[in-house]
Amino acid sequence: MNAAANLRDRMDPLEQLIQDAPGRIDAAETIVALDEIEADTVGRRSPIAEARSALGGIKDAADRGAAGKAINDIANDLTSQIAARRQVLEGAEVNARLLSDKVDVTLPGRVPRRGTHHLIQQTMDEIVDIFVSLGYTMVQGPEAETAFYNFTALNIPETHPARHESDTLYLDYGESDEEILLRTHTSPVQARHMEVNDPPVYIVVPGKVFRADAIDATHLPVFHQIEGLAVDDGITFADLKGTLAEFARQYFGVDTEVKFIPHYFPFTEPSAEMHAYTQGRWIELLGCGMVDPAVFEHAGYDPDAFTGFAFGMGVERMAMVRHGITDLRTLIDPDVRTLEQYR
Ligand code: DAH
């Protein structure tokens, strides 16, 4: 086979290429497909490359030059067609990406479900806030308490029925005052606070308390109280009445009337129950009284130098009165339909 025939053989595939390639380039739908076509047409194993490698066989320099130029023209033409198609495809890909990333700002937003404080916590926060607005500070104490702070320091004698095993949840039996129990009220924090703080004292103490009671509509073995203690120079029963009446007005409404009924608590003398007139009836709200000198003595305060008042209220009771809840168990119902009513 002579060189010219050889070249013609090599040129035939080029003719084919000139015919087919433009259509294939135009039909390429993706950059990947176009890359393949590029390799087939102008790449290292393409008809163009083969034609170029056959150029050396043309002896006549002028013929060789002409053939080389012809091959280059074809190659340049195809390369620019491929480049043009590549631009089109790249533009389309960007558009497609923009389209799929599009955010429809007219869609309604997705509102995440929000949690909320339980009604008991809300009630506690609200009551504490009222006292904070009157100048009180919130303090807390341990739920596992010694018999000393829970009873003795509060002037509750060994013989008192509250100290009995059937009324109190003991964690550790032992020598009377060292026994460990789940506190039956928040009052022990009075004694703990006075032991390490000098007067004046104005504190409120929210927290959990525990009693050996079976669950029914009016009893829970775990419930919440808020204790209050004010000790200063010359505090009187009038201060107690004014403070607690103001609390009732803030919590139940400005017109709320209150009355104080004599009662007995070991840690106050005199002691009283405060009742409030709300929703058409008198309701007992809390226990209160002037701090018993024996409590001051246990705490290391001079009972001749200071006077004070204390009070204790049930948080669940406050929530029930305010929201008209008649069964305490509603407050420990984990059903979301119940909980959502008090958001
Ligand atoms: N600790 C009492 C109870 O759990 C409530 C109470 C009554 C607290 C009178 C007080 C108070 O501070 O003065 O029933």
GROMACS .gro file of C-alpha atoms and ligand atoms in nm:
model
  357
    1MET     CA    1   0.000   0.000   0.000
    2ASN     CA    2   0.156   0.332  -0.096
    3ALA     CA    3   0.155   0.636   0.123
    4ALA     CA    4  -0.118   0.819  -0.063
    5ALA     CA    5  -0.352   0.519  -0.044
    6ASN     CA    6  -0.260   0.481   0.317
    7LEU     CA    7  -0.353   0.844   0.380
    8ARG     CA    8  -0.680   0.808   0.196
    9ASP     CA    9  -0.761   0.514   0.422
   10ARG     CA   10  -0.684   0.739   0.713
   11MET     CA   11  -0.889   1.021   0.569
   12ASP     CA   12  -1.203   0.812   0.526
   13PRO     CA   13  -1.272   0.800   0.895
   14LEU     CA   14  -1.227   1.180   0.892
   15GLU     CA   15  -1.499   1.217   0.630
   16GLN     CA   16  -1.716   1.005   0.852
   17LEU     CA   17  -1.625   1.222   1.144
   18ILE     CA   18  -1.712   1.543   0.965
   19GLN     CA   19  -2.051   1.396   0.885
   20ASP     CA   20  -2.136   1.244   1.223
   21ALA     CA   21  -1.968   1.455   1.486
   22PRO     CA   22  -2.174   1.776   1.462
   23GLY     CA   23  -2.497   1.582   1.512
   24ARG     CA   24  -2.356   1.388   1.807
   25ILE     CA   25  -2.223   1.705   1.967
   26ASP     CA   26  -2.560   1.876   1.936
   27ALA     CA   27  -2.738   1.573   2.075
   28ALA     CA   28  -2.519   1.552   2.387
   29GLU     CA   29  -2.748   1.606   2.687
   30THR     CA   30  -2.488   1.601   2.960
   31ILE     CA   31  -2.134   1.716   3.015
   32VAL     CA   32  -2.032   1.353   3.073
   33ALA     CA   33  -2.174   1.251   2.734
   34LEU     CA   34  -2.000   1.547   2.572
   35ASP     CA   35  -1.667   1.448   2.732
   36GLU     CA   36  -1.704   1.106   2.573
   37ILE     CA   37  -1.776   1.256   2.231
   38GLU     CA   38  -1.475   1.483   2.270
   39ALA     CA   39  -1.251   1.182   2.336
   40ASP     CA   40  -1.401   0.999   2.036
   41THR     CA   41  -1.358   1.288   1.795
   42VAL     CA   42  -1.047   1.487   1.884
   43GLY     CA   43  -0.894   1.275   2.164
   44ARG     CA   44  -0.581   1.061   2.165
   45ARG     CA   45  -0.744   0.761   1.997
   46SER     CA   46  -0.969   0.959   1.766
   47PRO     CA   47  -0.968   0.959   1.383
   48ILE     CA   48  -0.802   1.300   1.405
   49ALA     CA   49  -0.512   1.159   1.607
   50GLU     CA   50  -0.476   0.866   1.373
   51ALA     CA   51  -0.476   1.092   1.068
   52ARG     CA   52  -0.209   1.306   1.229
   53SER     CA   53   0.011   1.006   1.301
   54ALA     CA   54  -0.018   0.904   0.935
   55LEU     CA   55   0.112   1.244   0.815
   56GLY     CA   56   0.474   1.131   0.853
   57GLY     CA   57   0.418   0.887   0.567
   58ILE     CA   58   0.360   1.171   0.314
   59LYS     CA   59   0.693   1.234   0.150
   60ASP     CA   60   0.605   1.550  -0.033
   61ALA     CA   61   0.642   1.838   0.205
   62ALA     CA   62   0.376   2.051   0.038
   63ASP     CA   63   0.123   1.764   0.041
   64ARG     CA   64   0.212   1.692   0.401
   65GLY     CA   65   0.158   2.056   0.493
   66ALA     CA   66  -0.175   2.073   0.315
   67ALA     CA   67  -0.296   1.749   0.475
   68GLY     CA   68  -0.181   1.868   0.816
   69LYS     CA   69  -0.366   2.196   0.773
   70ALA     CA   70  -0.680   2.017   0.663
   71ILE     CA   71  -0.668   1.793   0.971
   72ASN     CA   72  -0.610   2.094   1.196
   73ASP     CA   73  -0.905   2.279   1.043
   74ILE     CA   74  -1.132   1.983   1.109
   75ALA     CA   75  -0.998   1.946   1.462
   76ASN     CA   76  -1.036   2.318   1.538
   77ASP     CA   77  -1.386   2.323   1.401
   78LEU     CA   78  -1.493   2.023   1.611
   79THR     CA   79  -1.320   2.161   1.919
   80SER     CA   80  -1.506   2.488   1.892
   81GLN     CA   81  -1.839   2.309   1.836
   82ILE     CA   82  -1.773   2.103   2.149
   83ALA     CA   83  -1.682   2.416   2.346
   84ALA     CA   84  -2.002   2.588   2.235
   85ARG     CA   85  -2.212   2.285   2.333
   86ARG     CA   86  -2.028   2.266   2.666
   87GLN     CA   87  -2.127   2.623   2.742
   88VAL     CA   88  -2.490   2.548   2.669
   89LEU     CA   89  -2.487   2.236   2.889
   90GLU     CA   90  -2.309   2.410   3.176
   91GLY     CA   91  -2.563   2.690   3.167
   92ALA     CA   92  -2.845   2.436   3.174
   93GLU     CA   93  -2.689   2.257   3.471
   94VAL     CA   94  -2.660   2.579   3.668
   95ASN     CA   95  -3.022   2.658   3.587
   96ALA     CA   96  -3.135   2.313   3.692
   97ARG     CA   97  -2.948   2.348   4.020
   98LEU     CA   98  -3.097   2.691   4.084
   99LEU     CA   99  -3.439   2.554   4.007
  100SER     CA  100  -3.407   2.258   4.242
  101ASP     CA  101  -3.263   2.480   4.518
  102LYS     CA  102  -3.542   2.731   4.481
  103VAL     CA  103  -3.713   2.831   4.805
  104ASP     CA  104  -4.077   2.919   4.779
  105VAL     CA  105  -4.098   3.210   5.018
  106THR     CA  106  -4.476   3.218   4.984
  107LEU     CA  107  -4.515   2.875   5.155
  108PRO     CA  108  -4.645   2.893   5.512
  109GLY     CA  109  -4.360   2.839   5.761
  110ARG     CA  110  -4.315   2.516   5.950
  111VAL     CA  111  -4.378   2.601   6.315
  112PRO     CA  112  -4.186   2.370   6.549
  113ARG     CA  113  -4.386   2.226   6.841
  114ARG     CA  114  -4.284   2.422   7.145
  115GLY     CA  115  -4.258   2.281   7.491
  116THR     CA  116  -4.391   2.471   7.789
  117HIS     CA  117  -4.360   2.477   8.162
  118HIS     CA  118  -4.600   2.252   8.348
  119LEU     CA  119  -4.882   2.431   8.526
  120ILE     CA  120  -4.721   2.352   8.863
  121GLN     CA  121  -4.397   2.519   8.754
  122GLN     CA  122  -4.586   2.814   8.606
  123THR     CA  123  -4.776   2.858   8.933
  124MET     CA  124  -4.459   2.836   9.138
  125ASP     CA  125  -4.282   3.090   8.915
  126GLU     CA  126  -4.573   3.330   8.928
  127ILE     CA  127  -4.605   3.317   9.307
  128VAL     CA  128  -4.230   3.351   9.358
  129ASP     CA  129  -4.233   3.650   9.120
  130ILE     CA  130  -4.499   3.823   9.331
  131PHE     CA  131  -4.283   3.792   9.642
  132VAL     CA  132  -3.969   3.893   9.454
  133SER     CA  133  -4.158   4.210   9.352
  134LEU     CA  134  -4.213   4.270   9.726
  135GLY     CA  135  -3.838   4.243   9.794
  136TYR     CA  136  -3.804   3.874   9.877
  137THR     CA  137  -3.524   3.646   9.754
  138MET     CA  138  -3.580   3.290   9.640
  139VAL     CA  139  -3.380   3.018   9.813
  140GLN     CA  140  -3.401   2.641   9.799
  141GLY     CA  141  -3.313   2.352  10.026
  142PRO     CA  142  -3.260   1.975  10.010
  143GLU     CA  143  -3.547   1.733   9.949
  144ALA     CA  144  -3.375   1.464  10.155
  145GLU     CA  145  -3.368   1.625  10.497
  146THR     CA  146  -3.269   1.537  10.850
  147ALA     CA  147  -3.530   1.496  11.120
  148PHE     CA  148  -3.355   1.780  11.299
  149TYR     CA  149  -3.435   2.043  11.032
  150ASN     CA  150  -3.767   1.894  10.931
  151PHE     CA  151  -3.901   1.868  11.289
  152THR     CA  152  -3.682   1.956  11.585
  153ALA     CA  153  -3.555   2.292  11.462
  154LEU     CA  154  -3.916   2.384  11.392
  155ASN     CA  155  -4.029   2.308  11.743
  156ILE     CA  156  -4.207   1.987  11.642
  157PRO     CA  157  -4.161   1.751  11.939
  158GLU     CA  158  -4.058   1.384  11.921
  159THR     CA  159  -4.410   1.286  12.015
  160HIS     CA  160  -4.574   1.472  11.726
  161PRO     CA  161  -4.771   1.241  11.493
  162ALA     CA  162  -4.607   1.394  11.182
  163ARG     CA  163  -4.283   1.228  11.293
  164HIS     CA  164  -4.448   0.890  11.281
  165GLU     CA  165  -4.330   0.636  11.023
  166SER     CA  166  -4.676   0.608  10.871
  167ASP     CA  167  -4.687   0.983  10.794
  168THR     CA  168  -4.334   1.041  10.670
  169LEU     CA  169  -4.116   0.870  10.411
  170TYR     CA  170  -3.790   0.777  10.582
  171LEU     CA  171  -3.473   0.710  10.385
  172ASP     CA  172  -3.265   0.613  10.684
  173TYR     CA  173  -3.379   0.528  11.034
  174GLY     CA  174  -3.142   0.612  11.315
  175GLU     CA  175  -3.092   0.833  11.614
  176SER     CA  176  -3.392   1.062  11.630
  177ASP     CA  177  -3.250   1.393  11.496
  178GLU     CA  178  -3.010   1.228  11.249
  179GLU     CA  179  -3.276   1.029  11.071
  180ILE     CA  180  -3.295   1.105  10.700
  181LEU     CA  181  -3.636   1.155  10.543
  182LEU     CA  182  -3.803   1.312  10.245
  183ARG     CA  183  -3.900   1.654  10.379
  184THR     CA  184  -4.267   1.679  10.464
  185HIS     CA  185  -4.275   2.058  10.412
  186THR     CA  186  -4.050   2.340  10.293
  187SER     CA  187  -4.030   2.486  10.645
  188PRO     CA  188  -3.690   2.326  10.726
  189VAL     CA  189  -3.533   2.575  10.484
  190GLN     CA  190  -3.633   2.850  10.733
  191ALA     CA  191  -3.401   2.694  10.990
  192ARG     CA  192  -3.123   2.620  10.740
  193HIS     CA  193  -3.130   2.975  10.606
  194MET     CA  194  -3.131   3.146  10.947
  195GLU     CA  195  -2.839   2.933  11.066
  196VAL     CA  196  -2.610   3.087  10.804
  197ASN     CA  197  -2.769   3.429  10.743
  198ASP     CA  198  -2.819   3.716  10.985
  199PRO     CA  199  -3.139   3.923  10.977
  200PRO     CA  200  -3.296   4.092  10.794
  201VAL     CA  201  -3.433   3.787  10.613
  202TYR     CA  202  -3.696   3.801  10.340
  203ILE     CA  203  -3.708   3.468  10.156
  204VAL     CA  204  -3.946   3.249   9.961
  205VAL     CA  205  -3.871   2.879   9.920
  206PRO     CA  206  -4.044   2.682   9.646
  207GLY     CA  207  -3.997   2.309   9.631
  208LYS     CA  208  -4.117   1.950   9.639
  209VAL     CA  209  -4.244   1.790   9.958
  210PHE     CA  210  -4.333   1.430  10.034
  211ARG     CA  211  -4.584   1.251  10.253
  212ALA     CA  212  -4.682   0.888  10.301
  213ASP     CA  213  -5.024   0.942  10.145
  214ALA     CA  214  -5.205   0.729   9.886
  215ILE     CA  215  -5.307   0.912   9.568
  216ASP     CA  216  -5.666   1.034   9.551
  217ALA     CA  217  -5.851   1.348   9.443
  218THR     CA  218  -5.713   1.547   9.737
  219HIS     CA  219  -5.381   1.374   9.818
  220LEU     CA  220  -5.054   1.321   9.637
  221PRO     CA  221  -4.745   1.165   9.795
  222VAL     CA  222  -4.534   1.428   9.616
  223PHE     CA  223  -4.649   1.787   9.591
  224HIS     CA  224  -4.512   2.139   9.607
  225GLN     CA  225  -4.507   2.417   9.859
  226ILE     CA  226  -4.384   2.771   9.883
  227GLU     CA  227  -4.252   2.874  10.218
  228GLY     CA  228  -4.203   3.235  10.320
  229LEU     CA  229  -4.001   3.389  10.600
  230ALA     CA  230  -3.956   3.753  10.701
  231VAL     CA  231  -3.736   3.839  10.999
  232ASP     CA  232  -3.640   4.192  11.085
  233ASP     CA  233  -3.636   4.450  11.357
  234GLY     CA  234  -3.996   4.509  11.473
  235ILE     CA  235  -4.198   4.291  11.234
  236THR     CA  236  -4.559   4.262  11.350
  237PHE     CA  237  -4.868   4.061  11.269
  238ALA     CA  238  -4.983   4.366  11.069
  239ASP     CA  239  -4.687   4.315  10.835
  240LEU     CA  240  -4.790   3.951  10.793
  241LYS     CA  241  -5.147   4.048  10.711
  242GLY     CA  242  -5.050   4.327  10.474
  243THR     CA  243  -4.797   4.113  10.288
  244LEU     CA  244  -5.022   3.810  10.245
  245ALA     CA  245  -5.328   4.021  10.156
  246GLU     CA  246  -5.118   4.190   9.887
  247PHE     CA  247  -5.009   3.849   9.762
  248ALA     CA  248  -5.375   3.736   9.736
  249ARG     CA  249  -5.468   4.053   9.545
  250GLN     CA  250  -5.183   4.003   9.301
  251TYR     CA  251  -5.253   3.633   9.250
  252PHE     CA  252  -5.635   3.625   9.250
  253GLY     CA  253  -5.724   3.981   9.154
  254VAL     CA  254  -5.724   4.332   9.305
  255ASP     CA  255  -6.063   4.293   9.475
  256THR     CA  256  -5.974   3.972   9.659
  257GLU     CA  257  -6.071   3.985  10.027
  258VAL     CA  258  -5.884   3.781  10.285
  259LYS     CA  259  -5.946   3.678  10.643
  260PHE     CA  260  -5.724   3.524  10.908
  261ILE     CA  261  -5.855   3.244  11.125
  262PRO     CA  262  -5.667   3.130  11.437
  263HIS     CA  263  -5.491   2.798  11.396
  264TYR     CA  264  -5.203   2.603  11.545
  265PHE     CA  265  -4.858   2.534  11.404
  266PRO     CA  266  -4.566   2.434  11.629
  267PHE     CA  267  -4.329   2.679  11.459
  268THR     CA  268  -4.543   2.995  11.482
  269GLU     CA  269  -4.716   3.169  11.769
  270PRO     CA  270  -4.974   3.299  11.711
  271SER     CA  271  -5.065   3.098  11.404
  272ALA     CA  272  -5.340   3.145  11.150
  273GLU     CA  273  -5.489   3.021  10.828
  274MET     CA  274  -5.549   3.277  10.560
  275HIS     CA  275  -5.869   3.234  10.363
  276ALA     CA  276  -5.951   3.430  10.050
  277TYR     CA  277  -6.288   3.513   9.901
  278THR     CA  278  -6.261   3.418   9.537
  279GLN     CA  279  -6.499   3.278   9.277
  280GLY     CA  280  -6.792   3.324   9.515
  281ARG     CA  281  -6.664   3.139   9.819
  282TRP     CA  282  -6.411   3.147  10.101
  283ILE     CA  283  -6.115   2.919  10.041
  284GLU     CA  284  -5.833   2.830  10.275
  285LEU     CA  285  -5.510   2.932  10.104
  286LEU     CA  286  -5.220   2.897  10.343
  287GLY     CA  287  -5.087   2.863  10.695
  288CYS     CA  288  -4.896   3.144  10.861
  289GLY     CA  289  -4.797   3.302  11.189
  290MET     CA  290  -4.535   3.488  11.388
  291VAL     CA  291  -4.212   3.287  11.412
  292ASP     CA  292  -4.203   3.103  11.745
  293PRO     CA  293  -3.909   3.216  11.966
  294ALA     CA  294  -3.809   2.849  12.000
  295VAL     CA  295  -3.741   2.841  11.623
  296PHE     CA  296  -3.519   3.151  11.655
  297GLU     CA  297  -3.327   2.984  11.936
  298HIS     CA  298  -3.260   2.670  11.734
  299ALA     CA  299  -3.134   2.889  11.448
  300GLY     CA  300  -2.911   3.097  11.675
  301TYR     CA  301  -3.112   3.421  11.655
  302ASP     CA  302  -3.176   3.626  11.967
  303PRO     CA  303  -3.557   3.604  12.011
  304ASP     CA  304  -3.555   3.930  12.208
  305ALA     CA  305  -3.387   4.123  11.925
  306PHE     CA  306  -3.595   4.014  11.627
  307THR     CA  307  -3.946   3.921  11.529
  308GLY     CA  308  -4.072   3.767  11.212
  309PHE     CA  309  -4.352   3.595  11.032
  310ALA     CA  310  -4.366   3.279  10.824
  311PHE     CA  311  -4.612   3.121  10.587
  312GLY     CA  312  -4.648   2.807  10.383
  313MET     CA  313  -4.879   2.735  10.093
  314GLY     CA  314  -4.953   2.442   9.865
  315VAL     CA  315  -4.871   2.516   9.503
  316GLU     CA  316  -5.116   2.259   9.361
  317ARG     CA  317  -5.389   2.408   9.576
  318MET     CA  318  -5.322   2.757   9.437
  319ALA     CA  319  -5.332   2.625   9.079
  320MET     CA  320  -5.654   2.432   9.146
  321VAL     CA  321  -5.834   2.731   9.297
  322ARG     CA  322  -5.721   2.963   9.021
  323HIS     CA  323  -5.805   2.722   8.735
  324GLY     CA  324  -6.110   2.554   8.886
  325ILE     CA  325  -5.944   2.210   8.892
  326THR     CA  326  -6.130   1.977   9.125
  327ASP     CA  327  -5.913   1.665   9.117
  328LEU     CA  328  -5.547   1.688   9.217
  329ARG     CA  329  -5.467   1.398   8.983
  330THR     CA  330  -5.534   1.625   8.684
  331LEU     CA  331  -5.204   1.790   8.770
  332ILE     CA  332  -5.003   1.470   8.728
  333ASP     CA  333  -5.188   1.354   8.416
  334PRO     CA  334  -4.923   1.317   8.146
  335ASP     CA  335  -5.185   1.330   7.867
  336VAL     CA  336  -5.083   1.608   7.630
  337ARG     CA  337  -5.449   1.707   7.584
  338THR     CA  338  -5.460   1.782   7.955
  339LEU     CA  339  -5.126   1.956   7.963
  340GLU     CA  340  -5.201   2.173   7.661
  341GLN     CA  341  -5.493   2.338   7.838
  342TYR     CA  342  -5.248   2.516   8.065
  343ARG     CA  343  -4.991   2.642   7.819
  344DAH     N1  344  -4.532   2.371  10.704
  344DAH     C1  345  -4.677   2.380  10.708
  344DAH     C2  346  -4.738   2.259  10.641
  344DAH     O1  347  -4.671   2.191  10.567
  344DAH     C3  348  -4.726   2.502  10.638
  344DAH     C4  349  -4.691   2.626  10.713
  344DAH     C5  350  -4.779   2.677  10.806
  344DAH     C6  351  -4.570   2.688  10.698
  344DAH     C7  352  -4.752   2.790  10.879
  344DAH     C8  353  -4.539   2.802  10.771
  344DAH     C9  354  -4.632   2.852  10.861
  344DAH     O2  355  -4.424   2.866  10.758
  344DAH     O3  356  -4.602   2.963  10.933
  344DAH     O4  357  -4.852   2.231  10.661
   0.00000   0.00000   0.00000
